[in-house]
Short mmCIF file of C-alpha atoms in Angstrom, two decimals:
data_model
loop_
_atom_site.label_atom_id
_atom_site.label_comp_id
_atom_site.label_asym_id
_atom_site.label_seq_id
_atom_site.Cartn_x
_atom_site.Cartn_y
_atom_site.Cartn_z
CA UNK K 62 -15.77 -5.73 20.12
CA UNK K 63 -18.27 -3.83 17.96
CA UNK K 64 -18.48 -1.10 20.89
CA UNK K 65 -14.94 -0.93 21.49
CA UNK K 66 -14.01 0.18 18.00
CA UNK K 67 -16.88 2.22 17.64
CA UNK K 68 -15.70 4.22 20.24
CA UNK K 69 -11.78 4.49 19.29
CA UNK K 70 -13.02 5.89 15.66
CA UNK K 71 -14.98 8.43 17.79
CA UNK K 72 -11.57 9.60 19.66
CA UNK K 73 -9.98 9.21 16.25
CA UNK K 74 -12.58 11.77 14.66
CA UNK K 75 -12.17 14.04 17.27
CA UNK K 76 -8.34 14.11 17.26
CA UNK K 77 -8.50 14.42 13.56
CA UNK K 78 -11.20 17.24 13.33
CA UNK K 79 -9.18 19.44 15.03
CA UNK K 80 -5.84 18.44 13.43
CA UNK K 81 -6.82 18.91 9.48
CA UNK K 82 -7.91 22.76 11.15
CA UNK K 83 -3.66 23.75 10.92
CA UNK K 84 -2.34 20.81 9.52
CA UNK K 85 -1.05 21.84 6.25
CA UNK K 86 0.27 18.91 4.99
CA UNK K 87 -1.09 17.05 2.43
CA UNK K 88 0.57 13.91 1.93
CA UNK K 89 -1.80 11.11 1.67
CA UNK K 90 0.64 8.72 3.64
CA UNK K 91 2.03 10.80 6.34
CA UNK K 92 -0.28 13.87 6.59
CA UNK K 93 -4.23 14.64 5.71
CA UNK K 94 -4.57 13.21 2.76
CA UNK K 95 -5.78 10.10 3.67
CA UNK K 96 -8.39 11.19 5.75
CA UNK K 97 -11.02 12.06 2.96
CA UNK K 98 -10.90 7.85 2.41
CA UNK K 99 -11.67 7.44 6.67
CA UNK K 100 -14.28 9.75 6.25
CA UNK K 101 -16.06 7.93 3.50
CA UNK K 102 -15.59 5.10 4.83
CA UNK K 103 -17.33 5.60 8.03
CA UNK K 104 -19.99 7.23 5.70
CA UNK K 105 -20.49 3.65 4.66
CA UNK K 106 -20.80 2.78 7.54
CA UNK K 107 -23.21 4.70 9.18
CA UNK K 108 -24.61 6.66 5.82
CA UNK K 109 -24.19 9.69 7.55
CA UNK K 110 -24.29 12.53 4.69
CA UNK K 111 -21.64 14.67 6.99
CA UNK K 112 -19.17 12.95 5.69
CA UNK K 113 -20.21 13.79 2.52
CA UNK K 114 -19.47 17.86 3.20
CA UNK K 115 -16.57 16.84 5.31
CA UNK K 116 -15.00 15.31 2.41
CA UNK K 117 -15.93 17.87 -0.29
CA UNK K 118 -14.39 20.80 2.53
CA UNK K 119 -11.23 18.94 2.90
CA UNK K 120 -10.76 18.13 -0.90
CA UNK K 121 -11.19 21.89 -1.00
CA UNK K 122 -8.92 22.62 1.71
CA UNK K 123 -5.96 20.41 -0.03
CA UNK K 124 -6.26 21.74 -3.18
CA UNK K 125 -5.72 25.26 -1.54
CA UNK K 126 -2.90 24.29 0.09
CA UNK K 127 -1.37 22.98 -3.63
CA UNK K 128 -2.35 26.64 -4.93
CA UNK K 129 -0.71 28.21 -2.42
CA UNK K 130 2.87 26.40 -1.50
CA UNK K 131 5.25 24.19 -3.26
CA UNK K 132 4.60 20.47 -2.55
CA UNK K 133 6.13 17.71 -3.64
CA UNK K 134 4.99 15.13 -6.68
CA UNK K 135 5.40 11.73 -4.91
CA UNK K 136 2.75 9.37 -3.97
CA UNK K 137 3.55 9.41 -0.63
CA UNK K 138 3.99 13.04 0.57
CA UNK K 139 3.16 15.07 -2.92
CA UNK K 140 0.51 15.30 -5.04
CA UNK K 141 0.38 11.88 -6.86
CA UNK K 142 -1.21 10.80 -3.81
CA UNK K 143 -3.45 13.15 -2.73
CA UNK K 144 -4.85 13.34 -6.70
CA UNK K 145 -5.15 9.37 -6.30
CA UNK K 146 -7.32 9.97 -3.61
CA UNK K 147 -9.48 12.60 -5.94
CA UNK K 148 -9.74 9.80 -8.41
CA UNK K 149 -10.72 7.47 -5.43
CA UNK K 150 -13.46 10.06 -4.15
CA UNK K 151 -15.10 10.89 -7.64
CA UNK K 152 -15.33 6.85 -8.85
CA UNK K 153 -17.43 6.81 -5.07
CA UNK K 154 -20.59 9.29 -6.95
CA UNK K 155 -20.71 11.39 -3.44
CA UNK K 156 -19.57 14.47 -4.67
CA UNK K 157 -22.38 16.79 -5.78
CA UNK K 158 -22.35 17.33 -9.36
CA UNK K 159 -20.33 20.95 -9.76
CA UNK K 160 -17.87 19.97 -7.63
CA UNK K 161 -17.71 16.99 -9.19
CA UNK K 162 -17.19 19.37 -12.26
CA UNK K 163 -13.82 20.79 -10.63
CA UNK K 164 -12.40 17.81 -9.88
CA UNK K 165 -12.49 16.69 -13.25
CA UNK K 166 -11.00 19.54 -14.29
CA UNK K 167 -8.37 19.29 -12.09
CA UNK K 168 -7.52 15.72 -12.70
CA UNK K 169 -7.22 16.45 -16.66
CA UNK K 170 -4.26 18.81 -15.47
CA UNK K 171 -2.57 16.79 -13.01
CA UNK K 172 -2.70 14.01 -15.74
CA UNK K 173 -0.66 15.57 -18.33
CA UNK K 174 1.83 17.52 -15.89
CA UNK K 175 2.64 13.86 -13.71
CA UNK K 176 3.17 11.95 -16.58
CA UNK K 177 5.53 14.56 -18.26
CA UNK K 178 7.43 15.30 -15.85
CA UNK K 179 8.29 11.49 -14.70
CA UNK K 180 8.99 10.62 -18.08
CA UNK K 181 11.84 13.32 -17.77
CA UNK K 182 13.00 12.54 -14.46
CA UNK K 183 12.81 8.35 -14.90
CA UNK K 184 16.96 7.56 -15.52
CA UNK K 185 17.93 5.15 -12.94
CA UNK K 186 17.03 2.73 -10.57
CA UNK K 187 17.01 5.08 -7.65
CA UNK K 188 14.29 7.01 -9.38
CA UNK K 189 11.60 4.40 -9.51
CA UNK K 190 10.91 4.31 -5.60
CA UNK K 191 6.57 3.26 -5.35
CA UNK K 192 6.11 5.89 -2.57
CA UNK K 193 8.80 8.15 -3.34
CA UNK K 194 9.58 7.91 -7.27
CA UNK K 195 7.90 6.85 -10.73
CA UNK K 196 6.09 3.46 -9.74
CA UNK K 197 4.02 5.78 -7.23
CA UNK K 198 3.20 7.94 -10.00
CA UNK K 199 2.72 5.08 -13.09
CA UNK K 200 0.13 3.42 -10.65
CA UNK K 201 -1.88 6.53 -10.01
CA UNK K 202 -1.43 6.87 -14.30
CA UNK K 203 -2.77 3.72 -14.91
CA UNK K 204 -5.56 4.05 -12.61
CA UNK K 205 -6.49 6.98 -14.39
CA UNK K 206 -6.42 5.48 -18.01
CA UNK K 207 -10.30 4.73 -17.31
CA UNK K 208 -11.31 8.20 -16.81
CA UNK K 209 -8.56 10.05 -19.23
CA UNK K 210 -9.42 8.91 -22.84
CA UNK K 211 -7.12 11.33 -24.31
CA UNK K 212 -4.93 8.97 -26.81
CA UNK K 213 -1.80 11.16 -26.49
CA UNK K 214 -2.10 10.58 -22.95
CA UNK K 215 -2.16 6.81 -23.06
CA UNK K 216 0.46 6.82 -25.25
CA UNK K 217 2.68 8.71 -22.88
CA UNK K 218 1.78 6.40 -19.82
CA UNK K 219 2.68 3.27 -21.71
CA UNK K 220 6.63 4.76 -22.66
CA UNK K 221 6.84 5.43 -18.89
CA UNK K 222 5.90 1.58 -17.94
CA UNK K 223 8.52 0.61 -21.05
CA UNK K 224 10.75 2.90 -19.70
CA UNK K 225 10.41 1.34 -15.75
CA UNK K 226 10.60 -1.97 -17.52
CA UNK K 227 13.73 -1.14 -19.02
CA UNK K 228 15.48 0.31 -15.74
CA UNK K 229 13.76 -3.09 -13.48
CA UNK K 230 15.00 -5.42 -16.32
CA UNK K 231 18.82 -3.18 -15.82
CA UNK K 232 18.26 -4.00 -12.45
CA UNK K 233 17.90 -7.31 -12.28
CA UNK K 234 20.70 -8.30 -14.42
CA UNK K 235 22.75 -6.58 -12.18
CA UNK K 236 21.21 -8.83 -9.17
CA UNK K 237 22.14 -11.61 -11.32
CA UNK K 238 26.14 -10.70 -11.46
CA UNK K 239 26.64 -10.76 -7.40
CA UNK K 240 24.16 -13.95 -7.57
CA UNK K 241 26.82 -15.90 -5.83
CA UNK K 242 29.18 -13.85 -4.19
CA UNK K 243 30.00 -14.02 -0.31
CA UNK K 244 32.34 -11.53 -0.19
CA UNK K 245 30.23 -7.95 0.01
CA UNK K 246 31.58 -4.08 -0.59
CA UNK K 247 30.04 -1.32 0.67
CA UNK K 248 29.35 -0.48 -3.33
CA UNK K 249 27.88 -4.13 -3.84
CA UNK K 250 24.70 -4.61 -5.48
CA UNK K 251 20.92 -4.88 -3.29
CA UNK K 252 18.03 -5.95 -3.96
CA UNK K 253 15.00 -4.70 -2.52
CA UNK K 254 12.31 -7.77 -2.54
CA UNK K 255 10.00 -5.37 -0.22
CA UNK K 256 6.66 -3.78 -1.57
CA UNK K 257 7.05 -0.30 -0.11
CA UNK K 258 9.80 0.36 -2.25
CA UNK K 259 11.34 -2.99 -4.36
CA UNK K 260 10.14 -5.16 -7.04
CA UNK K 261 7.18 -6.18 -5.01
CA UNK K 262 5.82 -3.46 -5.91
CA UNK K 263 6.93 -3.52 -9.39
CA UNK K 264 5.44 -6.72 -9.75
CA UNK K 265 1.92 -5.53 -8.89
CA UNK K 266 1.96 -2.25 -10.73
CA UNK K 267 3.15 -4.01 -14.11
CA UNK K 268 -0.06 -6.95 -13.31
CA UNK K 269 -2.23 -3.62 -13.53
CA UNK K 270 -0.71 -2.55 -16.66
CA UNK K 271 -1.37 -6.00 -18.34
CA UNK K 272 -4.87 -5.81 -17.22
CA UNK K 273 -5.02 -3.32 -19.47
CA UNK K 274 -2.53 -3.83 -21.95
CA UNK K 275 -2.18 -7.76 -22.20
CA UNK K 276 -0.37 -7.52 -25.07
CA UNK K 277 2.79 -5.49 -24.08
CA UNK K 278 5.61 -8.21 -24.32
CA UNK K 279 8.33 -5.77 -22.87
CA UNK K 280 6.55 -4.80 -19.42
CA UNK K 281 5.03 -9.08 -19.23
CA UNK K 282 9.02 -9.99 -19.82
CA UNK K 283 9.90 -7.49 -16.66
CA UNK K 284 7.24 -9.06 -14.64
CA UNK K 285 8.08 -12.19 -15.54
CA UNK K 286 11.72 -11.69 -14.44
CA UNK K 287 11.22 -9.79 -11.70
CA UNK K 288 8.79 -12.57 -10.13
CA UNK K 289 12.02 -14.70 -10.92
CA UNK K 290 14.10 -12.25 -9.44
CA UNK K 291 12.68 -12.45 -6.24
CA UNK K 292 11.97 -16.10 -5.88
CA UNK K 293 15.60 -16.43 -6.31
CA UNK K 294 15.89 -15.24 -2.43
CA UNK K 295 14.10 -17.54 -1.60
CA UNK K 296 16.05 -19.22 1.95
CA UNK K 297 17.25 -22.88 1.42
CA UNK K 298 16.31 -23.11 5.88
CA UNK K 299 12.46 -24.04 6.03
CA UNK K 300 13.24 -23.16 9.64
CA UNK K 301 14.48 -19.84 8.87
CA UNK K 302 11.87 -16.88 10.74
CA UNK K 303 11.18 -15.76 7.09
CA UNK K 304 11.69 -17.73 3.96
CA UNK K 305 12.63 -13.52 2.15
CA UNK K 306 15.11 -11.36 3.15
CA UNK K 307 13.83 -7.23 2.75
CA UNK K 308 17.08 -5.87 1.21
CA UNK K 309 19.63 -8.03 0.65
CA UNK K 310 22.57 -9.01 -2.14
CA UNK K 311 21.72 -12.84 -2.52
CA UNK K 312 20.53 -15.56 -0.87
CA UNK K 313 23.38 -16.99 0.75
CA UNK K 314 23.93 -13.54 2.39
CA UNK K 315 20.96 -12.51 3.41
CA UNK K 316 18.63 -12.09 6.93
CA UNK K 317 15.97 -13.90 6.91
CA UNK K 318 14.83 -11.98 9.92
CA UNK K 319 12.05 -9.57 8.30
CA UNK K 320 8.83 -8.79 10.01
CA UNK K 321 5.49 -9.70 8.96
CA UNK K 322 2.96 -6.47 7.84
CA UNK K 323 2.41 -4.32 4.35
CA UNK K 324 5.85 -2.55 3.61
CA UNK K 325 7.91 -5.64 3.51
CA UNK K 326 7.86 -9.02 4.98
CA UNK K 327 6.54 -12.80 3.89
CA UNK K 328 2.95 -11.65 3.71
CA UNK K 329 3.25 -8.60 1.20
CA UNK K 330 5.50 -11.17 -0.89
CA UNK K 331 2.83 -13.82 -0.75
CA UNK K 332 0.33 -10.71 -2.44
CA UNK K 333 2.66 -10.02 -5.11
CA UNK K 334 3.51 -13.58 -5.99
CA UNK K 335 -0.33 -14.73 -6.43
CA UNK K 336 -0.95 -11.46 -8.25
CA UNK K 337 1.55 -12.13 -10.68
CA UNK K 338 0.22 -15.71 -11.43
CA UNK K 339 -3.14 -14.56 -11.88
CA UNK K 340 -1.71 -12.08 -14.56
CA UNK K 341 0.86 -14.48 -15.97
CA UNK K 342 -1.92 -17.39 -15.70
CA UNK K 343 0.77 -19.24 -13.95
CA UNK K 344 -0.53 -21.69 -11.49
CA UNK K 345 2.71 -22.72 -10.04
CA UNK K 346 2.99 -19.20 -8.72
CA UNK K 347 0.02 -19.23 -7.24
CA UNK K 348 0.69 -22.52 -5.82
CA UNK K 349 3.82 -20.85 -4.14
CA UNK K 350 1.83 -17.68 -2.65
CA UNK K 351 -0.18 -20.02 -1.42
CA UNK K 352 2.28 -21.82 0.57
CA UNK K 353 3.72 -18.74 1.58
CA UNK K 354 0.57 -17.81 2.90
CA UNK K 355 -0.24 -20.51 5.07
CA UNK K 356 3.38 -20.64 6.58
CA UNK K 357 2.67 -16.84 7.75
CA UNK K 358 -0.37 -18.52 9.73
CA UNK K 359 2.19 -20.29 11.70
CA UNK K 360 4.02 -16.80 12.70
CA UNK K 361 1.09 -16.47 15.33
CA UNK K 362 2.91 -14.63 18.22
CA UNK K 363 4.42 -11.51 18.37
CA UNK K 364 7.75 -13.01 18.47
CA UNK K 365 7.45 -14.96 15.25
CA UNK K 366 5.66 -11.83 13.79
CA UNK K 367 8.48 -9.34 14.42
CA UNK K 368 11.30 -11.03 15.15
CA UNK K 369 10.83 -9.53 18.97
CA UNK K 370 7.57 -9.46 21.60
CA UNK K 371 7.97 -6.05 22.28
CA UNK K 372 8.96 -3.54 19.13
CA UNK K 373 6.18 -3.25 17.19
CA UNK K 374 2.88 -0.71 17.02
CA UNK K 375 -0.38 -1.15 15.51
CA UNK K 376 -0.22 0.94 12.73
CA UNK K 377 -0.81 -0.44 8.65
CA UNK K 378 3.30 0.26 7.34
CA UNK K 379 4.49 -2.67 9.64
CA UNK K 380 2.26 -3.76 12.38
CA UNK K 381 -0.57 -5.19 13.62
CA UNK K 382 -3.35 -3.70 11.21
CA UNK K 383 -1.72 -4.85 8.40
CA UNK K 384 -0.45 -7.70 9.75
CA UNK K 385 -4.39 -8.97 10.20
CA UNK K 386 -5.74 -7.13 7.32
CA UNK K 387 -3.76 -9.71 4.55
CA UNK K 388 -4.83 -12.29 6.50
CA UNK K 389 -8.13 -11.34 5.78
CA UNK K 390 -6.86 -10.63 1.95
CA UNK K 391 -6.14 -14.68 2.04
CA UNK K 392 -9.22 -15.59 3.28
CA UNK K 393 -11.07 -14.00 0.79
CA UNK K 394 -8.58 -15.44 -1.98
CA UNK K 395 -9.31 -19.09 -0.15
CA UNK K 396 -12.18 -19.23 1.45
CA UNK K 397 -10.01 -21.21 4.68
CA UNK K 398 -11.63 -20.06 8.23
CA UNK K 399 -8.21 -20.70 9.61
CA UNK K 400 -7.39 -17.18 7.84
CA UNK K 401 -10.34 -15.10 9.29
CA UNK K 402 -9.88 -16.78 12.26
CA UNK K 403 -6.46 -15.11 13.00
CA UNK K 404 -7.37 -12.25 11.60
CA UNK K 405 -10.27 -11.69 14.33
CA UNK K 406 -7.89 -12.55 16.79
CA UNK K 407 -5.12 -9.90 15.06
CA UNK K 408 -8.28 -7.39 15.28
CA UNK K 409 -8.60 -7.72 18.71
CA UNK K 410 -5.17 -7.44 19.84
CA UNK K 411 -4.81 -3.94 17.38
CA UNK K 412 -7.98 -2.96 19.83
CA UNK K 413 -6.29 -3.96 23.40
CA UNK K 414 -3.21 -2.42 21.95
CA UNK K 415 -4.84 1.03 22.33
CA UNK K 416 -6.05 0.11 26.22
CA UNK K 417 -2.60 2.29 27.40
CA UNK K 418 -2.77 6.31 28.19
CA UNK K 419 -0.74 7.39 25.58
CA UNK K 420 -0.94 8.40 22.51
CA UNK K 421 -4.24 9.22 20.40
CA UNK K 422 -7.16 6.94 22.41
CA UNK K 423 -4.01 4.64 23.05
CA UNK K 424 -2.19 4.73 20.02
CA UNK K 425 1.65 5.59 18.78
CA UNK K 426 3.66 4.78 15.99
CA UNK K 427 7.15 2.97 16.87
CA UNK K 428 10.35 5.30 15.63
CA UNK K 429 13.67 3.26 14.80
CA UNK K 430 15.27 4.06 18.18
CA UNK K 431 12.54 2.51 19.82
CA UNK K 432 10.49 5.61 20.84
CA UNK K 433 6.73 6.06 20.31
CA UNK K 434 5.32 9.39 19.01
CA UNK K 435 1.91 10.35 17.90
CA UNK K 436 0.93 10.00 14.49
CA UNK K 437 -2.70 10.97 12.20
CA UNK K 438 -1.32 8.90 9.39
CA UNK K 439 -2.70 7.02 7.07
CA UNK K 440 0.45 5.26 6.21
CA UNK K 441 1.62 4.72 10.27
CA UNK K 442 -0.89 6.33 12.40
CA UNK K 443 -4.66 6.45 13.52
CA UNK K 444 -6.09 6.99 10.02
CA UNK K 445 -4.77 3.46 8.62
CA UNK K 446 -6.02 1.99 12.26
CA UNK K 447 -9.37 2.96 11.52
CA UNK K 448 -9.47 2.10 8.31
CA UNK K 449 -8.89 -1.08 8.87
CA UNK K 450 -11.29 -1.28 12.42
CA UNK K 451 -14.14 -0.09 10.44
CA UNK K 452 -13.41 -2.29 7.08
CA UNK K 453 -13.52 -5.62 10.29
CA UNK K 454 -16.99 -3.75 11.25
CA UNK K 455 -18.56 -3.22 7.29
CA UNK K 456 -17.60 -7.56 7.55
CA UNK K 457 -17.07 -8.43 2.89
CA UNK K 458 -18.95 -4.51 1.77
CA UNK K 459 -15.37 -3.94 -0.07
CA UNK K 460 -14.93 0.16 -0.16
CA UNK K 461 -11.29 -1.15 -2.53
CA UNK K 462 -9.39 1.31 -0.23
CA UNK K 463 -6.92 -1.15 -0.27
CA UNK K 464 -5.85 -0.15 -3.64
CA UNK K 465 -4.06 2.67 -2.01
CA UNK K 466 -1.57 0.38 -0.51
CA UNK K 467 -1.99 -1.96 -3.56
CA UNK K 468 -3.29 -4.48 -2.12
CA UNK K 469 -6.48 -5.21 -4.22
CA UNK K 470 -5.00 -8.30 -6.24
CA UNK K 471 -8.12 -10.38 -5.54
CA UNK K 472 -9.95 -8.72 -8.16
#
């Protein structure tokens, strides 16, 4: 199997070599942004110093492209991300020591201008989005409050996690009102219990925060209640294909239909939950991730998986890759074999996957009408495939890329 994927990352290189040459956008999920992290992690890998240059060029390259056109902010598409993966890239001590310089330099600025300007634009619920809005940003902040010592900086990145606590604990009282209604409006109240873009996501971003700031009693009480919030959804049908819903306005409802994989889905849910315990030093929560976890074992064919045998990919948003890659997350949480063993098996079938013509050395990302196109991604193309084929081939050496899809919560 070794063989196999050593030979798809060397289509994947090739494809993306000549890509980043006119590709000019720098979104870390959907464009080049991600690749500087595929490229260092194959330099662990092999310890190739290429990839060194390579990743130095394209950091150059990126930041020209900032200089030069109007990008967006976000996390997934803007600058957020891409400066995440800076931050990623300089912790790795690679770069050589001038350039090194820059990007320091550059980091100080993007600090103080992302933080500003999402404390202005943070109103309302539909501003908080993780890849698209404020969370996306506040975890990039709070990643950065180990490198950024500047107090007036801090001090602005803890008023923007009050300020998302504020708008999540809005939020969730809201959720609470249409707790137990049956009759639904197009205007009713959802609740998104996903980790792309709902309280997921919230959850883990406010653990990070308490990492650092235990003693913040407003952003603990907004975890606290939006762990609560969620569990709420919980389906009353053990039988039910998931025991979550993805978007949904209560329980009684909702479609308990969602997918396994990263942007929503049992398993991402299971992540949040035990990351939230840890935090809160809650044991029942864990107790409940746990269980999650090991019912997600039992959705071992594609079926069960997502909710069809046929529409699916292998991509990291919601297929195969990530799909194995937390089951590899719970094995390293619990030590059970019965994890790792269905995540080898999950590895394999994201290699065979790739055995068809199409695509890049066999690979396409599904599109909602259930048509396949060609993707470089990080987020839903060959870049997140290869990350997670070469993390199965450097076995427990943990690079922490998976901190870009926050899904580091064993640490």
């Amino acid at each position: 199997m070794k063989y196999k994927i050593l030979d798809k990352i060397d289509i994947f290189n090739r494809y993306i070599d000549l890509d980043i040459k006119n590709n000019k956008d720098i979104s870390l999920c959907n464009g080049i942004g991600g690749v500087p992290v595929f490229y260092f992690l194959q330099y662990k890998l092999n310890n190739n110093k290429e990839y060194i240059t390579k990743i130095q060029e394209l950091i150059s390259t990126i930041i020209h492209i900032i200089n030069e056109t109007e990008v967006t902010l976000s996390y997934c598409d803007g600058i957020v991300g891409v400066a995440h993966v800076f931050n990623y890239i300089r912790n790795k001590n690679i770069l050589n020591p001038e350039f090194l310089c820059d990007i320091d330099d550059a980091l100080l600025t993007i600090d103080n201008n992302i933080v500003d300007y999402y404390i202005f634009n943070t109103k309302k619920i539909e501003d908080i989005d993780f890849l698209h809005g404020s969370f996306g940003a506040a975890f990039y902040l709070i990643e950065r409050l180990s490198e950024n010592s500047d107090p007036i900086f801090k001090g602005k990145v803890i008023k923007l996690f009050e300020m998302l606590s504020s708008i999540v604990l809005d939020d969730i009282q809201k959720t609470n009102n249409v707790s137990v209604i049956s009759t639904l409006y197009t205007n009713t109240h959802v609740t998104n219990c996903g980790l792309a873009h709902g309280h997921i996501s919230y959850m883990i971003i406010f653990s990070k925060f308490l990492e650092k700031n235990p003693e913040n009693n407003l952003i603990k009480d907004a975890l606290i209640k939006s762990v609560k919030c969620v569990l709420q959804f919980k389906s009353n049908d053990e039988k039910s294909l998931s025991l979550f819903p993805g978007i949904a306005v209560n329980k009684f409802t909702a479609n308990y239909n969602t997918h396994l994989g990263w942007c929503y889905g049992d398993q991402a849910i299971s992540l949040g939950i035990y990351k939230s315990g840890c935090i809160l030093n809650d044991k029942s929560l864990k107790d409940i991730a746990l269980g999650l976890a090991y019912r997600n074992l039992g959705r071992n064919t594609y079926e069960k998986m997502f909710s069809s045998s046929d529409k699916y990919d292998a991509c990291f948003c919601h297929g195969l890759s990530s799909v194995a890659y937390i089951h590899k997350k719970w094995y390293l949480i619990t030590k059970d074999e019965k994890f790792y063993k269905e995540y080898e098996k999950l590895i394999s079938d994201v290699l065979n996957f790739g055995d068809n013509k199409k695509g890049i050395a066999g690979y396409q990302k599904r599109l909602k009408d259930d048509t396949y196109t060609d993707s470089v991604a990080l987020l839903d193309g060959v870049i997140g495939i290869g990350i997670v084929l070469i993390d199965y081939m450097l076995e427990f050496d943990d690079c922490g890329w998976d901190n870009f899809f926050l899904l580091d919560v064993n640490k």
